[in-house]
Short mmCIF file of C-alpha atoms and ligand atoms in Angstrom, two decimals:
data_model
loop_
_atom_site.label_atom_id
_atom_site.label_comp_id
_atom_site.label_asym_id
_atom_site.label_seq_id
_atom_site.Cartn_x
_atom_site.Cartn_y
_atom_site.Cartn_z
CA UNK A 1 -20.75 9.31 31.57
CA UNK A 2 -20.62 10.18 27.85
CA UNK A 3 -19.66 7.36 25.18
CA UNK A 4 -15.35 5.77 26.03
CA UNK A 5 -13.84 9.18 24.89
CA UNK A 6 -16.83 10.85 23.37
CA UNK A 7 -15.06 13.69 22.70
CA UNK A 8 -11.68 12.51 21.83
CA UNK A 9 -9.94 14.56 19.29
CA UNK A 10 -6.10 14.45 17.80
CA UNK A 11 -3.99 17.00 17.60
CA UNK A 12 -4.33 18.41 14.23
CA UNK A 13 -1.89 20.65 14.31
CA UNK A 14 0.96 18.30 15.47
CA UNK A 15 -0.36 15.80 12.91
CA UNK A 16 -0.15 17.98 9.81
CA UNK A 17 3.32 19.43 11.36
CA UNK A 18 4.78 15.47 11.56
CA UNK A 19 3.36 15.34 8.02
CA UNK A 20 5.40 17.90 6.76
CA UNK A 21 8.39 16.99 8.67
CA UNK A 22 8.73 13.40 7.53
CA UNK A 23 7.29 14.91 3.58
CA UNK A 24 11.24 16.34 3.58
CA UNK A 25 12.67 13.15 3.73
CA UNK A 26 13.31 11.57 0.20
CA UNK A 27 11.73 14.46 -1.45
CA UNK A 28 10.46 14.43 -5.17
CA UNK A 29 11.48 16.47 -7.94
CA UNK A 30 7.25 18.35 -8.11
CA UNK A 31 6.48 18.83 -4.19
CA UNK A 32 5.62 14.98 -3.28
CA UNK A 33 8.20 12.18 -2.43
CA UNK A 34 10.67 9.83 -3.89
CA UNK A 35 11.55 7.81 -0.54
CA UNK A 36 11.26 3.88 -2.09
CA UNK A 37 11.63 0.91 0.16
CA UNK A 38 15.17 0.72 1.50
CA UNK A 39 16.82 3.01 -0.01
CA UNK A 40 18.93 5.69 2.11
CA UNK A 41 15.78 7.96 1.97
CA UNK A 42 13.40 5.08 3.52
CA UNK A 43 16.21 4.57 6.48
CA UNK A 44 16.14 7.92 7.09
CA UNK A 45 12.22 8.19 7.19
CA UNK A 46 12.58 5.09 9.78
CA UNK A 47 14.99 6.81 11.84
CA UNK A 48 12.81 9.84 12.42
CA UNK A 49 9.40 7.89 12.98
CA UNK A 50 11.60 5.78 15.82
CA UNK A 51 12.90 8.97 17.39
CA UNK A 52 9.11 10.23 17.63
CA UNK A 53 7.72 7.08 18.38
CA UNK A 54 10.50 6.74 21.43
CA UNK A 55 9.74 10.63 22.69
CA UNK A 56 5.98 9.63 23.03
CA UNK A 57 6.99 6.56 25.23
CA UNK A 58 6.67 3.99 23.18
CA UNK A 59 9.03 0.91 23.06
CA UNK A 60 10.63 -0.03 19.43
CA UNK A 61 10.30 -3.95 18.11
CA UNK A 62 11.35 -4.65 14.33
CA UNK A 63 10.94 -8.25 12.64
CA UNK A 64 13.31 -9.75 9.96
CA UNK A 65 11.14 -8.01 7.19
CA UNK A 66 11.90 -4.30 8.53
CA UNK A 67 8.74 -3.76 9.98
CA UNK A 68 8.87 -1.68 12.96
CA UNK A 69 6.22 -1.74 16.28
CA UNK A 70 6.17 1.18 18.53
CA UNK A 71 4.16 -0.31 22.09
CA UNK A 72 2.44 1.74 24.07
CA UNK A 73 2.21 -0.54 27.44
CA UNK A 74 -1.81 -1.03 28.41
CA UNK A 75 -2.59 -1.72 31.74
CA UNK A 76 -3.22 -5.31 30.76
CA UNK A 77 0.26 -6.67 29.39
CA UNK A 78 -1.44 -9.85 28.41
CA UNK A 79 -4.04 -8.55 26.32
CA UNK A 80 -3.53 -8.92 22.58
CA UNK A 81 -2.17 -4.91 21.34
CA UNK A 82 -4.22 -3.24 19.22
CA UNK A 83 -2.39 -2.55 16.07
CA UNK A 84 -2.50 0.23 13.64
CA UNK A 85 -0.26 1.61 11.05
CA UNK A 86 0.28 1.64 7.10
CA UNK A 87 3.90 1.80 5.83
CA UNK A 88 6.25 4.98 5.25
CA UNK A 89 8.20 4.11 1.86
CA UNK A 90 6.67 5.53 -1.49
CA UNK A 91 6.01 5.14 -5.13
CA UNK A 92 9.01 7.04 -7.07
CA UNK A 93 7.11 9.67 -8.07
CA UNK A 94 4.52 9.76 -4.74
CA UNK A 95 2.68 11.95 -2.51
CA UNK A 96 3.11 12.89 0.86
CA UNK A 97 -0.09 11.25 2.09
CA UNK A 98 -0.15 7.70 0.65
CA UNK A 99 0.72 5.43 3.74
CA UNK A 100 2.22 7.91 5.98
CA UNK A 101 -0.58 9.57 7.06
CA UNK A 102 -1.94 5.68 8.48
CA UNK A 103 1.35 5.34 10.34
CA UNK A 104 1.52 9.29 11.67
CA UNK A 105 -1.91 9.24 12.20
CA UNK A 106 -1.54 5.98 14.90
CA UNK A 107 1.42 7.94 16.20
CA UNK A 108 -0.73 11.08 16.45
CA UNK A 109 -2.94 8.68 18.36
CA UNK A 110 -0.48 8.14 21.11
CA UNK A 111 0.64 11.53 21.85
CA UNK A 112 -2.91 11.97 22.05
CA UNK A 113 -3.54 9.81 24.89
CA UNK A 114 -0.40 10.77 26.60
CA UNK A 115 -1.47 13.80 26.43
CA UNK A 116 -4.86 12.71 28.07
CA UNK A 117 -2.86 10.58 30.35
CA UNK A 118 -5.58 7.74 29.49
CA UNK A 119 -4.75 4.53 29.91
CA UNK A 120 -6.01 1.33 27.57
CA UNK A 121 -6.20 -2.22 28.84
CA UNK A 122 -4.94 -3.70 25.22
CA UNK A 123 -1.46 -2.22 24.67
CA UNK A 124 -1.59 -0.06 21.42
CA UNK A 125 0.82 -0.88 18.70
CA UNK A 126 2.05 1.38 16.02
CA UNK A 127 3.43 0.16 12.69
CA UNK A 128 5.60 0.65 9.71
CA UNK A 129 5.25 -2.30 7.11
CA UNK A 130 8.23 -2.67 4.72
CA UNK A 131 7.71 -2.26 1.08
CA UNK A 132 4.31 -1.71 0.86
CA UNK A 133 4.37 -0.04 -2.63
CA UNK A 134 5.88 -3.23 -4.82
CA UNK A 135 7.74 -0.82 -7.00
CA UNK A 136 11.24 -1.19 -6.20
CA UNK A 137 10.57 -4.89 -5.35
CA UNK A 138 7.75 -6.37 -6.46
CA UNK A 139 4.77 -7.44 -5.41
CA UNK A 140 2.94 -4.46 -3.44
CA UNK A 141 2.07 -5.01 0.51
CA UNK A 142 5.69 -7.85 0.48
CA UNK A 143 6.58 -7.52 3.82
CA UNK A 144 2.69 -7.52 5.48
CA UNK A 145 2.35 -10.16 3.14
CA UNK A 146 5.31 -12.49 4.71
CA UNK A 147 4.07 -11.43 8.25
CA UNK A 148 0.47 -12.86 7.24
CA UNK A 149 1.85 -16.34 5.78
CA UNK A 150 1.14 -15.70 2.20
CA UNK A 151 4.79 -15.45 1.09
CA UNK A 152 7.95 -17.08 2.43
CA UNK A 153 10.32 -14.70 4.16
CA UNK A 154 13.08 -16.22 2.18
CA UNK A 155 11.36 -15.84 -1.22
CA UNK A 156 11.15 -12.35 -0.19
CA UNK A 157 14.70 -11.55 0.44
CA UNK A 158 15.56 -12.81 -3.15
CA UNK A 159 13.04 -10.60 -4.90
CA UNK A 160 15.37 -8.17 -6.98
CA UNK A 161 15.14 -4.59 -8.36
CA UNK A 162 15.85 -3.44 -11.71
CA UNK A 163 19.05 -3.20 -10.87
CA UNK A 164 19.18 -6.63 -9.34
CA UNK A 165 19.92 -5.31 -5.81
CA UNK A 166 18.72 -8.12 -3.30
CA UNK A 167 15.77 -6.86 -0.84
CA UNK A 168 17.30 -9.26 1.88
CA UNK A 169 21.00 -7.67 0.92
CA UNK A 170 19.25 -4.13 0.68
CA UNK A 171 17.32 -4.70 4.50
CA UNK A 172 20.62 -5.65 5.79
CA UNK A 173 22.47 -2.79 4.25
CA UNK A 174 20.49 0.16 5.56
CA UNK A 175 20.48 -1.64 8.97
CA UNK A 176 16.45 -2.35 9.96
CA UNK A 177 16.44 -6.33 9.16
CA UNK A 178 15.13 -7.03 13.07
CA UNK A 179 15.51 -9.72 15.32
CA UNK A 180 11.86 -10.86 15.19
CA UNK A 181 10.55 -13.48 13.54
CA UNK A 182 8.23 -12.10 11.18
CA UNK A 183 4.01 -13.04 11.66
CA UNK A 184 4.90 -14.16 15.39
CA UNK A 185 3.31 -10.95 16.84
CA UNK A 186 -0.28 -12.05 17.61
CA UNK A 187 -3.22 -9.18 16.97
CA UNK A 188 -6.23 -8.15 18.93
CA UNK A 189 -7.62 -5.93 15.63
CA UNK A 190 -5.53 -4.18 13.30
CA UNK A 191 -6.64 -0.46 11.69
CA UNK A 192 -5.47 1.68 9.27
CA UNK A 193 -6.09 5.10 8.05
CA UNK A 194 -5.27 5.80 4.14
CA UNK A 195 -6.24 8.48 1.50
CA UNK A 196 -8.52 7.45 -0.51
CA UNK A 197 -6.88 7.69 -4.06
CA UNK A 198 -9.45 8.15 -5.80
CA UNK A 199 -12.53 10.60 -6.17
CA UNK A 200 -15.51 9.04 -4.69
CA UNK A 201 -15.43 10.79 -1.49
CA UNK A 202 -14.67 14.31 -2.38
CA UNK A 203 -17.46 13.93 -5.07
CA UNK A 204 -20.06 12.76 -3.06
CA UNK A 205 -18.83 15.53 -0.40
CA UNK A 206 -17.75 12.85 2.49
CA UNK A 207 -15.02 13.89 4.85
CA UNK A 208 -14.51 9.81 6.03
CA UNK A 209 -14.78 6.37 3.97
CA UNK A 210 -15.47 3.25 5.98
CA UNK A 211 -14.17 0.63 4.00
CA UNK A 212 -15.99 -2.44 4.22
CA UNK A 213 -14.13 -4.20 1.08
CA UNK A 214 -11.24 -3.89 -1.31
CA UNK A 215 -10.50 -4.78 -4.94
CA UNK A 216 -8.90 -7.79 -5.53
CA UNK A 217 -5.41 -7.64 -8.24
CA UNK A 218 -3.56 -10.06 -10.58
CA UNK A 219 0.13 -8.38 -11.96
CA UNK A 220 0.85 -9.98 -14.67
CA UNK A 221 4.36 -9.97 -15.66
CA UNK A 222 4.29 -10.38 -19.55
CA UNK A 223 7.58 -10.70 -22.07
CA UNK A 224 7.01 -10.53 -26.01
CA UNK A 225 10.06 -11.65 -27.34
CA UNK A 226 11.05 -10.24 -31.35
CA UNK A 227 14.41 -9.54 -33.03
CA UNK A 228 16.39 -6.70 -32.70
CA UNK A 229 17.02 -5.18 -36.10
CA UNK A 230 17.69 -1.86 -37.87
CA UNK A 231 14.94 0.37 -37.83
CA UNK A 232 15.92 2.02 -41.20
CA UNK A 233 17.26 -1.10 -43.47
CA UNK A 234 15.07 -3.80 -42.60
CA UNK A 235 12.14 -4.34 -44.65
CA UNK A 236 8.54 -4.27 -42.36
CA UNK A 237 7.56 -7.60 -43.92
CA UNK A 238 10.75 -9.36 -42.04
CA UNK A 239 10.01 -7.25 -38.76
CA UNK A 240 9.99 -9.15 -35.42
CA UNK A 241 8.90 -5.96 -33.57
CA UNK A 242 8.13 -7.02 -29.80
CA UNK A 243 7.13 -3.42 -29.51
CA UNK A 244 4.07 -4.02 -31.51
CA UNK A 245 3.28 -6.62 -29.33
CA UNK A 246 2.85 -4.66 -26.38
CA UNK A 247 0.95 -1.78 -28.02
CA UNK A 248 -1.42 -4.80 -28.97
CA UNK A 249 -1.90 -6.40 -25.50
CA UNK A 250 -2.20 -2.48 -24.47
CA UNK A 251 -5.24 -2.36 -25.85
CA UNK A 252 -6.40 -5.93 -25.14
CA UNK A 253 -6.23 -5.12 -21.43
CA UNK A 254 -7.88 -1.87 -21.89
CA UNK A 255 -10.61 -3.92 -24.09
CA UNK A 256 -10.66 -6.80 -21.49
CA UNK A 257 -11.50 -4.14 -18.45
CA UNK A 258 -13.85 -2.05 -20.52
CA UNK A 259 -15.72 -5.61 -20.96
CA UNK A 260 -15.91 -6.25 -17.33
CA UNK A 261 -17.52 -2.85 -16.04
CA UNK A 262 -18.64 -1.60 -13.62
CA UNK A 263 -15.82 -2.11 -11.16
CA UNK A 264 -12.91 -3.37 -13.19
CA UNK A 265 -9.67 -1.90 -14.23
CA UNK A 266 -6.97 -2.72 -16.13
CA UNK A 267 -3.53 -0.76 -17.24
CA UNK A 268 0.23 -1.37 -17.74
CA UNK A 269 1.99 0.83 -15.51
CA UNK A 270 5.60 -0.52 -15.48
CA UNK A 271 7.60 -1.39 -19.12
CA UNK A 272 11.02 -2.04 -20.46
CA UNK A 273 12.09 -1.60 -23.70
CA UNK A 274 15.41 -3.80 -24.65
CA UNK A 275 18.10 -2.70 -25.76
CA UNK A 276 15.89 0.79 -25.92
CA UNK A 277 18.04 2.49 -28.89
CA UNK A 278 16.24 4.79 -31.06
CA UNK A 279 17.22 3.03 -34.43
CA UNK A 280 17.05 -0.76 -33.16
CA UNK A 281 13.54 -2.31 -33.33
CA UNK A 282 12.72 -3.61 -30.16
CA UNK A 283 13.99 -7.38 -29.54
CA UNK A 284 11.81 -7.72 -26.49
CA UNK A 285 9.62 -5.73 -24.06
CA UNK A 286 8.84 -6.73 -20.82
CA UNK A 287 5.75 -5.00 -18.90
CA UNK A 288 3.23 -5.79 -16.13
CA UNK A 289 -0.31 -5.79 -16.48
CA UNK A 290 -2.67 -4.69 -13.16
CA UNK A 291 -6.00 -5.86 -13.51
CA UNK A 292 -8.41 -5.26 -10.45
CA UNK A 293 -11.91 -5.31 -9.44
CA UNK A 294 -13.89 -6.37 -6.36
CA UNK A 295 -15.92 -9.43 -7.92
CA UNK A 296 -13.39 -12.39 -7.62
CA UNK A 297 -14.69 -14.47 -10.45
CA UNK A 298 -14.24 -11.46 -13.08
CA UNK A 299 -11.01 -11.01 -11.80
CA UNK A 300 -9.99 -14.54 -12.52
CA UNK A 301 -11.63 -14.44 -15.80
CA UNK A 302 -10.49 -10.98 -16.66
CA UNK A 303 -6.24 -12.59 -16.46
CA UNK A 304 -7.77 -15.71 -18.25
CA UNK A 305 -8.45 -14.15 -21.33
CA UNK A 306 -5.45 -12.15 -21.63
CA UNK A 307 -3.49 -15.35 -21.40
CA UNK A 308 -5.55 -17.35 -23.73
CA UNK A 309 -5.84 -14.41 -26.29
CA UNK A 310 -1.77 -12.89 -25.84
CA UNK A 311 0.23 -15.70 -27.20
CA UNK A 312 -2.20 -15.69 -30.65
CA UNK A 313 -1.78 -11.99 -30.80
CA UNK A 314 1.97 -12.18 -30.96
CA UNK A 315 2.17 -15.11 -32.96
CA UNK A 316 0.48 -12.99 -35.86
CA UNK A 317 3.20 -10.74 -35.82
CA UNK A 318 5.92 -13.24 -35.48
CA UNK A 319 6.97 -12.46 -31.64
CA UNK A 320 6.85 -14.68 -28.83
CA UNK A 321 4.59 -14.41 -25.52
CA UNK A 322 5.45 -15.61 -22.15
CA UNK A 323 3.97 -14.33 -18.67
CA UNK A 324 4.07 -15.06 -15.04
CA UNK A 325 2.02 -13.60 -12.18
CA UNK A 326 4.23 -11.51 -10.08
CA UNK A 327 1.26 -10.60 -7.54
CA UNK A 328 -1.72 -11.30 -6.25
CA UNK A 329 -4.12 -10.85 -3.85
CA UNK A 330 -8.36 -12.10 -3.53
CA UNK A 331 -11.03 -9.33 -2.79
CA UNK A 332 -10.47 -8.92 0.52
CA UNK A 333 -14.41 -8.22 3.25
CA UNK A 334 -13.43 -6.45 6.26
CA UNK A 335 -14.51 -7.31 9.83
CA UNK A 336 -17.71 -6.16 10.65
CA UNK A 337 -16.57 -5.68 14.35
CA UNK A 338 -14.08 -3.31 13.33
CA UNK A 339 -16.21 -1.78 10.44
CA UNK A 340 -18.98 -0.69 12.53
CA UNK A 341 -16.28 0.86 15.26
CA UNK A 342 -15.48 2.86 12.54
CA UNK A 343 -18.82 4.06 11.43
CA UNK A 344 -20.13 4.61 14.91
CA UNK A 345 -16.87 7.04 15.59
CA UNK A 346 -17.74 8.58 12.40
CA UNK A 347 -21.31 9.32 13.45
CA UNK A 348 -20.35 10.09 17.15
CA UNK A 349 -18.18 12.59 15.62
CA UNK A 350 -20.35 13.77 13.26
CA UNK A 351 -18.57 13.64 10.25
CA UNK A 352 -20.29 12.90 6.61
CA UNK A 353 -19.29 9.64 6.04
CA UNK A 354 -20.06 6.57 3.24
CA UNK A 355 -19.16 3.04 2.95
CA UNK A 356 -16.71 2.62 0.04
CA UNK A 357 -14.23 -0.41 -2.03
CA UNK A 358 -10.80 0.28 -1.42
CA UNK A 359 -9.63 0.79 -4.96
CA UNK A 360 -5.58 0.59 -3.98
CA UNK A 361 -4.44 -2.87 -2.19
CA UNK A 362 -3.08 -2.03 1.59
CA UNK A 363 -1.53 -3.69 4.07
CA UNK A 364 -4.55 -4.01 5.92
CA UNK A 365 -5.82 -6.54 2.90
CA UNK A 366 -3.26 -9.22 4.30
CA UNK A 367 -3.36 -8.23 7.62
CA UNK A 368 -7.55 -9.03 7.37
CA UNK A 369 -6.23 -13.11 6.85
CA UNK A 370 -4.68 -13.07 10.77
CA UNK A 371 -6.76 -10.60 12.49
CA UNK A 372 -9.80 -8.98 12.64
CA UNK A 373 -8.81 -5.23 10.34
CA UNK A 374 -10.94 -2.78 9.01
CA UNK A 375 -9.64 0.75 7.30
CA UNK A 376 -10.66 4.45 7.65
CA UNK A 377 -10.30 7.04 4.13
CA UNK A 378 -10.35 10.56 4.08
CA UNK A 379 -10.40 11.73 0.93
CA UNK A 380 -7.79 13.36 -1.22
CA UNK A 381 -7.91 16.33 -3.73
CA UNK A 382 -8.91 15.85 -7.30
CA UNK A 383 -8.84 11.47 -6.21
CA UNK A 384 -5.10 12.05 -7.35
CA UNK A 385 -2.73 9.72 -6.30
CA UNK A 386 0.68 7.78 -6.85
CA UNK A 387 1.40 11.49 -8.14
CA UNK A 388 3.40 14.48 -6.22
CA UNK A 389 0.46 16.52 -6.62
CA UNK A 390 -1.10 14.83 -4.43
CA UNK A 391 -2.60 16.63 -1.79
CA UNK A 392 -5.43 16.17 1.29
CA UNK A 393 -6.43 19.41 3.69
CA UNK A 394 -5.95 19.71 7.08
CA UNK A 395 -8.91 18.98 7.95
CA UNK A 396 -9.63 15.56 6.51
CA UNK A 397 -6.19 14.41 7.57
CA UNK A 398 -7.77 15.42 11.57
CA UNK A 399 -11.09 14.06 10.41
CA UNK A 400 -9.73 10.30 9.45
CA UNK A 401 -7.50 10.25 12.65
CA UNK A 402 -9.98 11.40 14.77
CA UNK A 403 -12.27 8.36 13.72
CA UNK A 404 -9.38 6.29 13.92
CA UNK A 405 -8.86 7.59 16.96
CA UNK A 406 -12.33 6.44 18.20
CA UNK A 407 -12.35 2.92 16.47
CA UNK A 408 -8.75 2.13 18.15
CA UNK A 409 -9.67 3.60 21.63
CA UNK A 410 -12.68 1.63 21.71
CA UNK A 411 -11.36 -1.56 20.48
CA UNK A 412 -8.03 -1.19 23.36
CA UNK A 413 -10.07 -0.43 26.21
CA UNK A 414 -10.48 2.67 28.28
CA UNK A 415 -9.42 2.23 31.60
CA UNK A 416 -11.37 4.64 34.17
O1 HGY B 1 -0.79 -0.89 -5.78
C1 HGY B 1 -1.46 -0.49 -4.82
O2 HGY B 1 -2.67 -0.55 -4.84
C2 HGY B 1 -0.81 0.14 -3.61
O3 HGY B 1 -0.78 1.53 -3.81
N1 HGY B 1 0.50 -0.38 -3.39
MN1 MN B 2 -0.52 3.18 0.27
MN1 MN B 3 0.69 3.65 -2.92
#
């Protein structure tokens, strides 16, 4: 008999149809999506991923963070499930790809093997993770992060968007705060599929990425504090123009990544101008810095010098520096078990395939501290991202579920 499910493939028509369907949910203003963690859009998203999850046969568990887990029963009910997933909500101005093709991609993975009518010994479990994205509520991967013991569940409900809506309040209000305690589920191996983001694999002409590490990230949360002040009558030698400051730690980050290549980034992504008139100078700016790269020690030398050198920089300009880290995460090394599941399907399959650094954090990068994880990329067009244009084909959205596919199957079990 051939390799467990040698020739296993998905559906890839029913995955890129599921794609599309949930893609109308929360849509953006350019093509891509605007569904952000609890909002109306993210509930609705929820809704529809339950319904599908409940027409494939699968029964519906939810923790106190949100997160939901679809079970397919294996013929062993005390075997640890399989898990595999990524998380539905996304960035305000996202793509249709970024998470939800990990989460339709496990689902696509069930209605596979019903379809099959094969049986695993582990159970199979398919999940949603709450507010993976950290941009509604900071920090990014929150709710796998509680789940894995890195951040109290209470700590979590009192994180607070910019308009200092409560996640707990927010959970409870669209109705998916579960009955679970959250990180009691136990895991036999945890996968997820996820675009790449980047370019690496369409460059080098790969169709699958087996991700053997990640980049590690610091967000640092930085407020220069001035004086507001008329932008016409005050003189520029009595300035106290925080918005100086941040166009100077702009290009200190930029400098302080540049310093630390290869493999080192560094960018301010999120900033707030108060009171943001157009003939006040700026009394105070607050921003967050996202430094990343997979060598651990220039990470944590990388944040060093921008708080050693920051509060100088300001001072020369007469504003005020202060800063707090508002996420953070270690350079995460996959399991081997799980990686080389993955490259075998890719091979068995046939499909050009490289090892690669996950450049975006994931869920699977807490998951990895509780159970053995690995990931799965295809690649995406153009490595554009956290963008509507965002945009994958057909075929590599069939090509990583297919070695996903593989990886999971193998991992659960087949049962003759
Ligand atoms: O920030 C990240 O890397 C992820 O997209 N949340
Ligand atoms: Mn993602
Ligand atoms: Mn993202």
């Amino acid at each position: 008999m051939a390799a467990p499910g040698e020739n296993l493939r998905i559906n890839g028509d029913r995955l890129w149809d599921s794609l599309m369907e949930m893609a109308k949910i929360g849509p953006g203003i350019a093509g891509g999506n605007n569904r952000q963690t609890l909002t109306d859009e993210d509930a609705e998203g929820r809704a529809l991923f339950q319904k599908w999850c409940e027409a494939a046969g699968m029964t519906m568990g939810v923790d106190e963070m949100g997160n939901m887990f679809a079970r397919r029963e294996g013929t062993d009910p005390d075997a640890l499930p399989v898990y595999v997933g990524s998380h539905l909500d996304t960035q305000p101005t996202g793509g249709k790809y970024d998470g939800v093709l990990g989460v339709l991609g496990g689902l696509e993975i069930i209605r596979s093997l019903n379809d099959l009518d094969i049986k695993t010994r582990h159970p199979i479990v398919v999940t949603n993770w709450t507010n993976e994205e950290g941009t509604r509520f900071a920090p990014a991967m929150l709710s796998s992060g509680v789940f894995a013991g890195i951040h109290e569940r209470d700590w979590a409900y009192d994180r607070v968007d910019a308009g200092g809506k409560r996640f707990g309040d927010e959970l409870e209000r669209i109705g998916w705060k579960g009955p679970e305690k959250v990180g009691d589920r136990k895991m036999h191996a945890f996968f997820e599929l996820h675009i790449e983001q980047g370019p690496i694999l369409e460059a080098e002409g790969c169709d699958i990425g087996v991700v053997t590490h990640g980049q590690g990230l610091r967000w640092i949360e930085c407020t220069v504090t001035g004086k507001e002040s008329h932008t016409g009558s005050t003189p520029m030698h009595m300035r106290k123009n925080a918005g100086r400051g941040l166009a100077l730690i702009t290009e200190l980050v930029h400098e302080i990544a540049m310093k630390n290549q290869p493999n080192a980034v560094g960018a301010i992504g999120h900033i707030d101008v108060y009171p943001n008139s157009r003939n006040i100078i700026p009394g105070k700016v607050v921003f967050t810095i996202d430094f990343r790269t997979p060598n651990l020690e220039k990470l944590e030398g990388m944040a060093a010098e921008l708080m050693e050198k920051a509060p100088g920089i300001c001072a020369e300009i007469g504003v005020e520096f202060d800063a707090e880290i508002v996420g953070q995460f270690d350079p995460p090394t996959f399991d081997e078990g799980c990686v080389g599941a993955l490259r075998k399907a890719a091979e068995r399959l046939g499909y050009r395939h490289m090892d690669i650094v996950s450049g975006a954090g994931h869920d699977a990068c807490w998951i990895n501290d509780v159970a053995p994880t690995a990931m799965v990329m295809c690649p995406c067009v153009d490595g554009l991202s956290h963008n509507e244009a965002e945009e994958i084909s057909k075929e590599w959205a069939s090509a990583g579920a297919d070695v996903l596919f593989h990886a999971v199957v193998e991992t659960a079990g087949i049962e003759a």
